[in-house]
Protein backbone atom coordinates (compact mmCIF):
# COMPACT_ATOMS: atom_id res chain seq x y z
CA UNK A 1 0.00 0.00 0.00
CA UNK A 2 2.79 2.41 0.87
CA UNK A 3 4.60 1.55 -2.35
CA UNK A 4 1.47 2.23 -4.43
CA UNK A 5 0.90 5.53 -2.62
CA UNK A 6 4.52 6.55 -3.19
CA UNK A 7 4.33 5.74 -6.90
CA UNK A 8 1.06 7.67 -7.26
CA UNK A 9 2.48 10.70 -5.43
CA UNK A 10 5.67 10.54 -7.48
CA UNK A 11 3.72 10.51 -10.74
CA UNK A 12 1.62 13.45 -9.56
CA UNK A 13 4.74 15.35 -8.51
CA UNK A 14 6.35 14.69 -11.89
CA UNK A 15 3.28 15.89 -13.73
CA UNK A 16 2.30 18.94 -11.69
CA UNK A 17 5.61 19.93 -10.05
CA UNK A 18 4.00 21.52 -7.02
CA UNK A 19 6.34 22.05 -4.08
CA UNK A 20 4.06 20.30 -1.61
CA UNK A 21 3.61 17.26 -3.86
CA UNK A 22 7.38 16.87 -4.08
CA UNK A 23 7.69 17.11 -0.28
CA UNK A 24 4.86 14.64 0.31
CA UNK A 25 6.38 12.17 -2.17
CA UNK A 26 9.70 12.49 -0.33
CA UNK A 27 8.04 11.85 3.03
CA UNK A 28 6.26 8.86 1.56
CA UNK A 29 9.59 7.51 0.28
CA UNK A 30 11.02 7.77 3.80
CA UNK A 31 7.96 5.96 5.14
CA UNK A 32 8.47 3.25 2.53
CA UNK A 33 12.13 2.85 3.48
CA UNK A 34 11.32 2.46 7.19
CA UNK A 35 9.79 -0.92 6.38
CA UNK A 36 13.32 -2.18 5.76
CA UNK A 37 14.65 -1.17 9.21
CA UNK A 38 13.99 -4.58 10.85
CA UNK A 39 16.00 -6.26 8.07
CA UNK A 40 19.07 -4.12 8.80
CA UNK A 41 19.49 -4.88 12.48
CA UNK A 42 18.21 -7.25 15.14
CA UNK A 43 17.63 -4.58 17.78
CA UNK A 44 14.39 -2.79 18.50
CA UNK A 45 14.16 -1.01 15.15
CA UNK A 46 10.56 -2.09 14.57
CA UNK A 47 9.29 0.44 17.11
CA UNK A 48 11.57 3.09 15.63
CA UNK A 49 10.15 2.45 12.17
CA UNK A 50 6.58 2.65 13.42
CA UNK A 51 7.31 5.91 15.24
CA UNK A 52 9.01 7.36 12.15
CA UNK A 53 6.01 6.42 10.01
CA UNK A 54 3.65 8.14 12.45
CA UNK A 55 5.79 11.30 12.52
CA UNK A 56 6.03 11.49 8.74
CA UNK A 57 2.29 10.89 8.35
CA UNK A 58 1.74 13.93 10.57
CA UNK A 59 4.09 15.84 8.26
CA UNK A 60 2.13 14.69 5.22
CA UNK A 61 -1.11 15.83 6.86
CA UNK A 62 0.40 19.27 7.52
CA UNK A 63 1.54 19.53 3.90
CA UNK A 64 -2.01 18.73 2.75
CA UNK A 65 -3.24 21.72 4.78
CA UNK A 66 -0.62 23.88 3.04
CA UNK A 67 -1.80 22.47 -0.30
CA UNK A 68 -5.38 23.50 0.44
CA UNK A 69 -4.19 26.98 1.42
CA UNK A 70 -2.07 27.27 -1.73
CA UNK A 71 -5.03 26.33 -3.92
CA UNK A 72 -7.19 28.94 -2.21
CA UNK A 73 -4.47 31.61 -2.45
CA UNK A 74 -3.75 30.89 -6.14
CA UNK A 75 -7.46 31.14 -7.02
CA UNK A 76 -7.82 34.39 -5.08
CA UNK A 77 -4.71 35.82 -6.72
CA UNK A 78 -6.02 34.85 -10.16
CA UNK A 79 -9.47 36.35 -9.51
CA UNK A 80 -8.03 39.62 -8.22
CA UNK A 81 -5.95 40.02 -11.37
CA UNK A 82 -2.46 39.58 -9.96
CA UNK A 83 -0.78 42.41 -8.09
CA UNK A 84 -3.19 45.13 -7.09
CA UNK A 85 -1.43 48.49 -6.84
PDB file of N, CA and C in Angstrom, residues 9-70:
ATOM      1  N   UNK A   9       2.041   9.352  -5.777  1.00  0.00           N
ATOM      2  CA  UNK A   9       2.477  10.705  -5.433  1.00  0.00           C
ATOM      3  C   UNK A   9       3.645  11.147  -6.309  1.00  0.00           C
ATOM      4  N   UNK A  10       4.533  10.218  -6.620  1.00  0.00           N
ATOM      5  CA  UNK A  10       5.670  10.539  -7.476  1.00  0.00           C
ATOM      6  C   UNK A  10       5.196  10.928  -8.878  1.00  0.00           C
ATOM      7  N   UNK A  11       4.246  10.172  -9.418  1.00  0.00           N
ATOM      8  CA  UNK A  11       3.722  10.514 -10.743  1.00  0.00           C
ATOM      9  C   UNK A  11       3.016  11.865 -10.729  1.00  0.00           C
ATOM     10  N   UNK A  12       2.267  12.139  -9.664  1.00  0.00           N
ATOM     11  CA  UNK A  12       1.617  13.448  -9.555  1.00  0.00           C
ATOM     12  C   UNK A  12       2.642  14.572  -9.442  1.00  0.00           C
ATOM     13  N   UNK A  13       3.703  14.333  -8.663  1.00  0.00           N
ATOM     14  CA  UNK A  13       4.739  15.354  -8.507  1.00  0.00           C
ATOM     15  C   UNK A  13       5.470  15.594  -9.821  1.00  0.00           C
ATOM     16  N   UNK A  14       5.696  14.526 -10.590  1.00  0.00           N
ATOM     17  CA  UNK A  14       6.347  14.687 -11.893  1.00  0.00           C
ATOM     18  C   UNK A  14       5.465  15.474 -12.857  1.00  0.00           C
ATOM     19  N   UNK A  15       4.183  15.232 -12.796  1.00  0.00           N
ATOM     20  CA  UNK A  15       3.278  15.892 -13.733  1.00  0.00           C
ATOM     21  C   UNK A  15       3.015  17.346 -13.361  1.00  0.00           C
ATOM     22  N   UNK A  16       2.716  17.597 -12.096  1.00  0.00           N
ATOM     23  CA  UNK A  16       2.299  18.945 -11.694  1.00  0.00           C
ATOM     24  C   UNK A  16       3.442  19.790 -11.160  1.00  0.00           C
ATOM     25  N   UNK A  17       4.446  19.191 -10.529  1.00  0.00           N
ATOM     26  CA  UNK A  17       5.608  19.926 -10.053  1.00  0.00           C
ATOM     27  C   UNK A  17       5.326  20.902  -8.924  1.00  0.00           C
ATOM     28  N   UNK A  18       4.293  20.650  -8.155  1.00  0.00           N
ATOM     29  CA  UNK A  18       3.997  21.523  -7.018  1.00  0.00           C
ATOM     30  C   UNK A  18       4.961  21.214  -5.880  1.00  0.00           C
ATOM     31  N   UNK A  19       5.348  22.233  -5.130  1.00  0.00           N
ATOM     32  CA  UNK A  19       6.339  22.050  -4.077  1.00  0.00           C
ATOM     33  C   UNK A  19       5.839  21.097  -3.002  1.00  0.00           C
ATOM     34  N   UNK A  20       4.572  21.150  -2.675  1.00  0.00           N
ATOM     35  CA  UNK A  20       4.060  20.299  -1.605  1.00  0.00           C
ATOM     36  C   UNK A  20       3.921  18.852  -2.066  1.00  0.00           C
ATOM     37  N   UNK A  21       3.664  18.630  -3.357  1.00  0.00           N
ATOM     38  CA  UNK A  21       3.611  17.256  -3.862  1.00  0.00           C
ATOM     39  C   UNK A  21       4.993  16.604  -3.824  1.00  0.00           C
ATOM     40  N   UNK A  22       6.021  17.388  -4.139  1.00  0.00           N
ATOM     41  CA  UNK A  22       7.382  16.866  -4.081  1.00  0.00           C
ATOM     42  C   UNK A  22       7.755  16.517  -2.641  1.00  0.00           C
ATOM     43  N   UNK A  23       7.393  17.374  -1.692  1.00  0.00           N
ATOM     44  CA  UNK A  23       7.692  17.110  -0.282  1.00  0.00           C
ATOM     45  C   UNK A  23       6.931  15.892   0.228  1.00  0.00           C
ATOM     46  N   UNK A  24       5.660  15.781  -0.132  1.00  0.00           N
ATOM     47  CA  UNK A  24       4.859  14.642   0.313  1.00  0.00           C
ATOM     48  C   UNK A  24       5.389  13.343  -0.291  1.00  0.00           C
ATOM     49  N   UNK A  25       5.798  13.368  -1.555  1.00  0.00           N
ATOM     50  CA  UNK A  25       6.378  12.171  -2.173  1.00  0.00           C
ATOM     51  C   UNK A  25       7.685  11.783  -1.470  1.00  0.00           C
ATOM     52  N   UNK A  26       8.478  12.770  -1.078  1.00  0.00           N
ATOM     53  CA  UNK A  26       9.704  12.492  -0.330  1.00  0.00           C
ATOM     54  C   UNK A  26       9.421  11.886   1.034  1.00  0.00           C
ATOM     55  N   UNK A  27       8.434  12.426   1.733  1.00  0.00           N
ATOM     56  CA  UNK A  27       8.043  11.854   3.026  1.00  0.00           C
ATOM     57  C   UNK A  27       7.544  10.424   2.849  1.00  0.00           C
ATOM     58  N   UNK A  28       6.774  10.197   1.795  1.00  0.00           N
ATOM     59  CA  UNK A  28       6.261   8.857   1.555  1.00  0.00           C
ATOM     60  C   UNK A  28       7.388   7.882   1.223  1.00  0.00           C
ATOM     61  N   UNK A  29       8.423   8.354   0.539  1.00  0.00           N
ATOM     62  CA  UNK A  29       9.589   7.506   0.275  1.00  0.00           C
ATOM     63  C   UNK A  29      10.279   7.130   1.580  1.00  0.00           C
ATOM     64  N   UNK A  30      10.415   8.070   2.494  1.00  0.00           N
ATOM     65  CA  UNK A  30      11.022   7.768   3.795  1.00  0.00           C
ATOM     66  C   UNK A  30      10.172   6.752   4.543  1.00  0.00           C
ATOM     67  N   UNK A  31       8.851   6.917   4.486  1.00  0.00           N
ATOM     68  CA  UNK A  31       7.958   5.956   5.136  1.00  0.00           C
ATOM     69  C   UNK A  31       8.149   4.576   4.521  1.00  0.00           C
ATOM     70  N   UNK A  32       8.260   4.527   3.220  1.00  0.00           N
ATOM     71  CA  UNK A  32       8.467   3.251   2.534  1.00  0.00           C
ATOM     72  C   UNK A  32       9.787   2.608   2.962  1.00  0.00           C
ATOM     73  N   UNK A  33      10.827   3.391   3.099  1.00  0.00           N
ATOM     74  CA  UNK A  33      12.133   2.854   3.479  1.00  0.00           C
ATOM     75  C   UNK A  33      12.181   2.375   4.929  1.00  0.00           C
ATOM     76  N   UNK A  34      11.315   2.904   5.789  1.00  0.00           N
ATOM     77  CA  UNK A  34      11.324   2.457   7.188  1.00  0.00           C
ATOM     78  C   UNK A  34      10.854   1.018   7.331  1.00  0.00           C
ATOM     79  N   UNK A  35      10.198   0.487   6.317  1.00  0.00           N
ATOM     80  CA  UNK A  35       9.787  -0.917   6.382  1.00  0.00           C
ATOM     81  C   UNK A  35      10.985  -1.853   6.309  1.00  0.00           C
ATOM     82  N   UNK A  36      12.118  -1.364   5.856  1.00  0.00           N
ATOM     83  CA  UNK A  36      13.320  -2.184   5.762  1.00  0.00           C
ATOM     84  C   UNK A  36      14.198  -2.110   7.008  1.00  0.00           C
ATOM     85  N   UNK A  37      13.846  -1.290   7.990  1.00  0.00           N
ATOM     86  CA  UNK A  37      14.655  -1.173   9.210  1.00  0.00           C
ATOM     87  C   UNK A  37      14.820  -2.505   9.949  1.00  0.00           C
ATOM     88  N   UNK A  38      13.783  -3.310  10.127  1.00  0.00           N
ATOM     89  CA  UNK A  38      13.993  -4.580  10.847  1.00  0.00           C
ATOM     90  C   UNK A  38      14.938  -5.533  10.121  1.00  0.00           C
ATOM     91  N   UNK A  39      15.093  -5.380   8.812  1.00  0.00           N
ATOM     92  CA  UNK A  39      16.000  -6.260   8.071  1.00  0.00           C
ATOM     93  C   UNK A  39      17.459  -5.855   8.247  1.00  0.00           C
ATOM     94  N   UNK A  40      17.706  -4.630   8.680  1.00  0.00           N
ATOM     95  CA  UNK A  40      19.072  -4.125   8.795  1.00  0.00           C
ATOM     96  C   UNK A  40      19.724  -4.456  10.130  1.00  0.00           C
ATOM     97  N   UNK A  41      18.925  -4.633  11.156  1.00  0.00           N
ATOM     98  CA  UNK A  41      19.487  -4.880  12.475  1.00  0.00           C
ATOM     99  C   UNK A  41      18.536  -5.762  13.278  1.00  0.00           C
ATOM    100  N   UNK A  42      19.045  -6.361  14.328  1.00  0.00           N
ATOM    101  CA  UNK A  42      18.213  -7.247  15.141  1.00  0.00           C
ATOM    102  C   UNK A  42      17.712  -6.548  16.402  1.00  0.00           C
ATOM    103  N   UNK A  43      18.067  -5.298  16.574  1.00  0.00           N
ATOM    104  CA  UNK A  43      17.627  -4.585  17.780  1.00  0.00           C
ATOM    105  C   UNK A  43      16.186  -4.124  17.620  1.00  0.00           C
ATOM    106  N   UNK A  44      15.782  -3.236  18.441  1.00  0.00           N
ATOM    107  CA  UNK A  44      14.385  -2.791  18.497  1.00  0.00           C
ATOM    108  C   UNK A  44      14.066  -1.729  17.455  1.00  0.00           C
ATOM    109  N   UNK A  45      14.402  -1.991  16.210  1.00  0.00           N
ATOM    110  CA  UNK A  45      14.160  -1.012  15.152  1.00  0.00           C
ATOM    111  C   UNK A  45      12.715  -1.031  14.662  1.00  0.00           C
ATOM    112  N   UNK A  46      11.949  -2.035  15.011  1.00  0.00           N
ATOM    113  CA  UNK A  46      10.556  -2.089  14.571  1.00  0.00           C
ATOM    114  C   UNK A  46       9.795  -0.923  15.172  1.00  0.00           C
ATOM    115  N   UNK A  47       9.984  -0.681  16.463  1.00  0.00           N
ATOM    116  CA  UNK A  47       9.292   0.438  17.110  1.00  0.00           C
ATOM    117  C   UNK A  47       9.766   1.776  16.555  1.00  0.00           C
ATOM    118  N   UNK A  48      11.043   1.866  16.228  1.00  0.00           N
ATOM    119  CA  UNK A  48      11.568   3.092  15.631  1.00  0.00           C
ATOM    120  C   UNK A  48      10.933   3.345  14.272  1.00  0.00           C
ATOM    121  N   UNK A  49      10.780   2.309  13.477  1.00  0.00           N
ATOM    122  CA  UNK A  49      10.153   2.447  12.168  1.00  0.00           C
ATOM    123  C   UNK A  49       8.702   2.870  12.274  1.00  0.00           C
ATOM    124  N   UNK A  50       7.988   2.288  13.220  1.00  0.00           N
ATOM    125  CA  UNK A  50       6.584   2.647  13.416  1.00  0.00           C
ATOM    126  C   UNK A  50       6.477   4.098  13.870  1.00  0.00           C
ATOM    127  N   UNK A  51       7.324   4.519  14.783  1.00  0.00           N
ATOM    128  CA  UNK A  51       7.313   5.906  15.241  1.00  0.00           C
ATOM    129  C   UNK A  51       7.660   6.858  14.108  1.00  0.00           C
ATOM    130  N   UNK A  52       8.648   6.503  13.294  1.00  0.00           N
ATOM    131  CA  UNK A  52       9.013   7.356  12.151  1.00  0.00           C
ATOM    132  C   UNK A  52       7.854   7.471  11.178  1.00  0.00           C
ATOM    133  N   UNK A  53       7.166   6.368  10.917  1.00  0.00           N
ATOM    134  CA  UNK A  53       6.011   6.423  10.011  1.00  0.00           C
ATOM    135  C   UNK A  53       4.930   7.336  10.556  1.00  0.00           C
ATOM    136  N   UNK A  54       4.669   7.268  11.844  1.00  0.00           N
ATOM    137  CA  UNK A  54       3.652   8.143  12.446  1.00  0.00           C
ATOM    138  C   UNK A  54       4.056   9.609  12.326  1.00  0.00           C
ATOM    139  N   UNK A  55       5.315   9.908  12.591  1.00  0.00           N
ATOM    140  CA  UNK A  55       5.785  11.295  12.519  1.00  0.00           C
ATOM    141  C   UNK A  55       5.687  11.824  11.091  1.00  0.00           C
ATOM    142  N   UNK A  56       6.091  11.027  10.124  1.00  0.00           N
ATOM    143  CA  UNK A  56       6.027  11.494   8.740  1.00  0.00           C
ATOM    144  C   UNK A  56       4.598  11.577   8.226  1.00  0.00           C
ATOM    145  N   UNK A  57       3.695  10.749   8.738  1.00  0.00           N
ATOM    146  CA  UNK A  57       2.290  10.893   8.354  1.00  0.00           C
ATOM    147  C   UNK A  57       1.710  12.199   8.885  1.00  0.00           C
ATOM    148  N   UNK A  58       2.147  12.616  10.062  1.00  0.00           N
ATOM    149  CA  UNK A  58       1.735  13.927  10.566  1.00  0.00           C
ATOM    150  C   UNK A  58       2.271  15.017   9.644  1.00  0.00           C
ATOM    151  N   UNK A  59       3.517  14.876   9.203  1.00  0.00           N
ATOM    152  CA  UNK A  59       4.094  15.837   8.256  1.00  0.00           C
ATOM    153  C   UNK A  59       3.326  15.885   6.952  1.00  0.00           C
ATOM    154  N   UNK A  60       2.924  14.724   6.452  1.00  0.00           N
ATOM    155  CA  UNK A  60       2.133  14.688   5.225  1.00  0.00           C
ATOM    156  C   UNK A  60       0.799  15.388   5.429  1.00  0.00           C
ATOM    157  N   UNK A  61       0.169  15.169   6.565  1.00  0.00           N
ATOM    158  CA  UNK A  61      -1.112  15.835   6.856  1.00  0.00           C
ATOM    159  C   UNK A  61      -0.943  17.352   6.893  1.00  0.00           C
ATOM    160  N   UNK A  62       0.143  17.826   7.478  1.00  0.00           N
ATOM    161  CA  UNK A  62       0.397  19.272   7.521  1.00  0.00           C
ATOM    162  C   UNK A  62       0.606  19.818   6.114  1.00  0.00           C
ATOM    163  N   UNK A  63       1.339  19.081   5.279  1.00  0.00           N
ATOM    164  CA  UNK A  63       1.536  19.529   3.897  1.00  0.00           C
ATOM    165  C   UNK A  63       0.232  19.570   3.124  1.00  0.00           C
ATOM    166  N   UNK A  64      -0.707  18.670   3.411  1.00  0.00           N
ATOM    167  CA  UNK A  64      -2.006  18.729   2.745  1.00  0.00           C
ATOM    168  C   UNK A  64      -2.774  19.982   3.146  1.00  0.00           C
ATOM    169  N   UNK A  65      -2.617  20.447   4.384  1.00  0.00           N
ATOM    170  CA  UNK A  65      -3.236  21.718   4.778  1.00  0.00           C
ATOM    171  C   UNK A  65      -2.604  22.878   4.012  1.00  0.00           C
ATOM    172  N   UNK A  66      -1.276  22.850   3.839  1.00  0.00           N
ATOM    173  CA  UNK A  66      -0.619  23.879   3.038  1.00  0.00           C
ATOM    174  C   UNK A  66      -1.079  23.827   1.585  1.00  0.00           C
ATOM    175  N   UNK A  67      -1.324  22.620   1.078  1.00  0.00           N
ATOM    176  CA  UNK A  67      -1.803  22.468  -0.299  1.00  0.00           C
ATOM    177  C   UNK A  67      -3.178  23.101  -0.462  1.00  0.00           C
ATOM    178  N   UNK A  68      -4.049  22.894   0.510  1.00  0.00           N
ATOM    179  CA  UNK A  68      -5.382  23.505   0.443  1.00  0.00           C
ATOM    180  C   UNK A  68      -5.268  25.027   0.497  1.00  0.00           C
ATOM    181  N   UNK A  69      -4.376  25.540   1.343  1.00  0.00           N
ATOM    182  CA  UNK A  69      -4.193  26.985   1.417  1.00  0.00           C
ATOM    183  C   UNK A  69      -3.627  27.513   0.106  1.00  0.00           C
ATOM    184  N   UNK A  70      -2.667  26.812  -0.482  1.00  0.00           N
ATOM    185  CA  UNK A  70      -2.065  27.268  -1.734  1.00  0.00           C
ATOM    186  C   UNK A  70      -3.102  27.318  -2.856  1.00  0.00           C
TER     187      UNK A  70
END
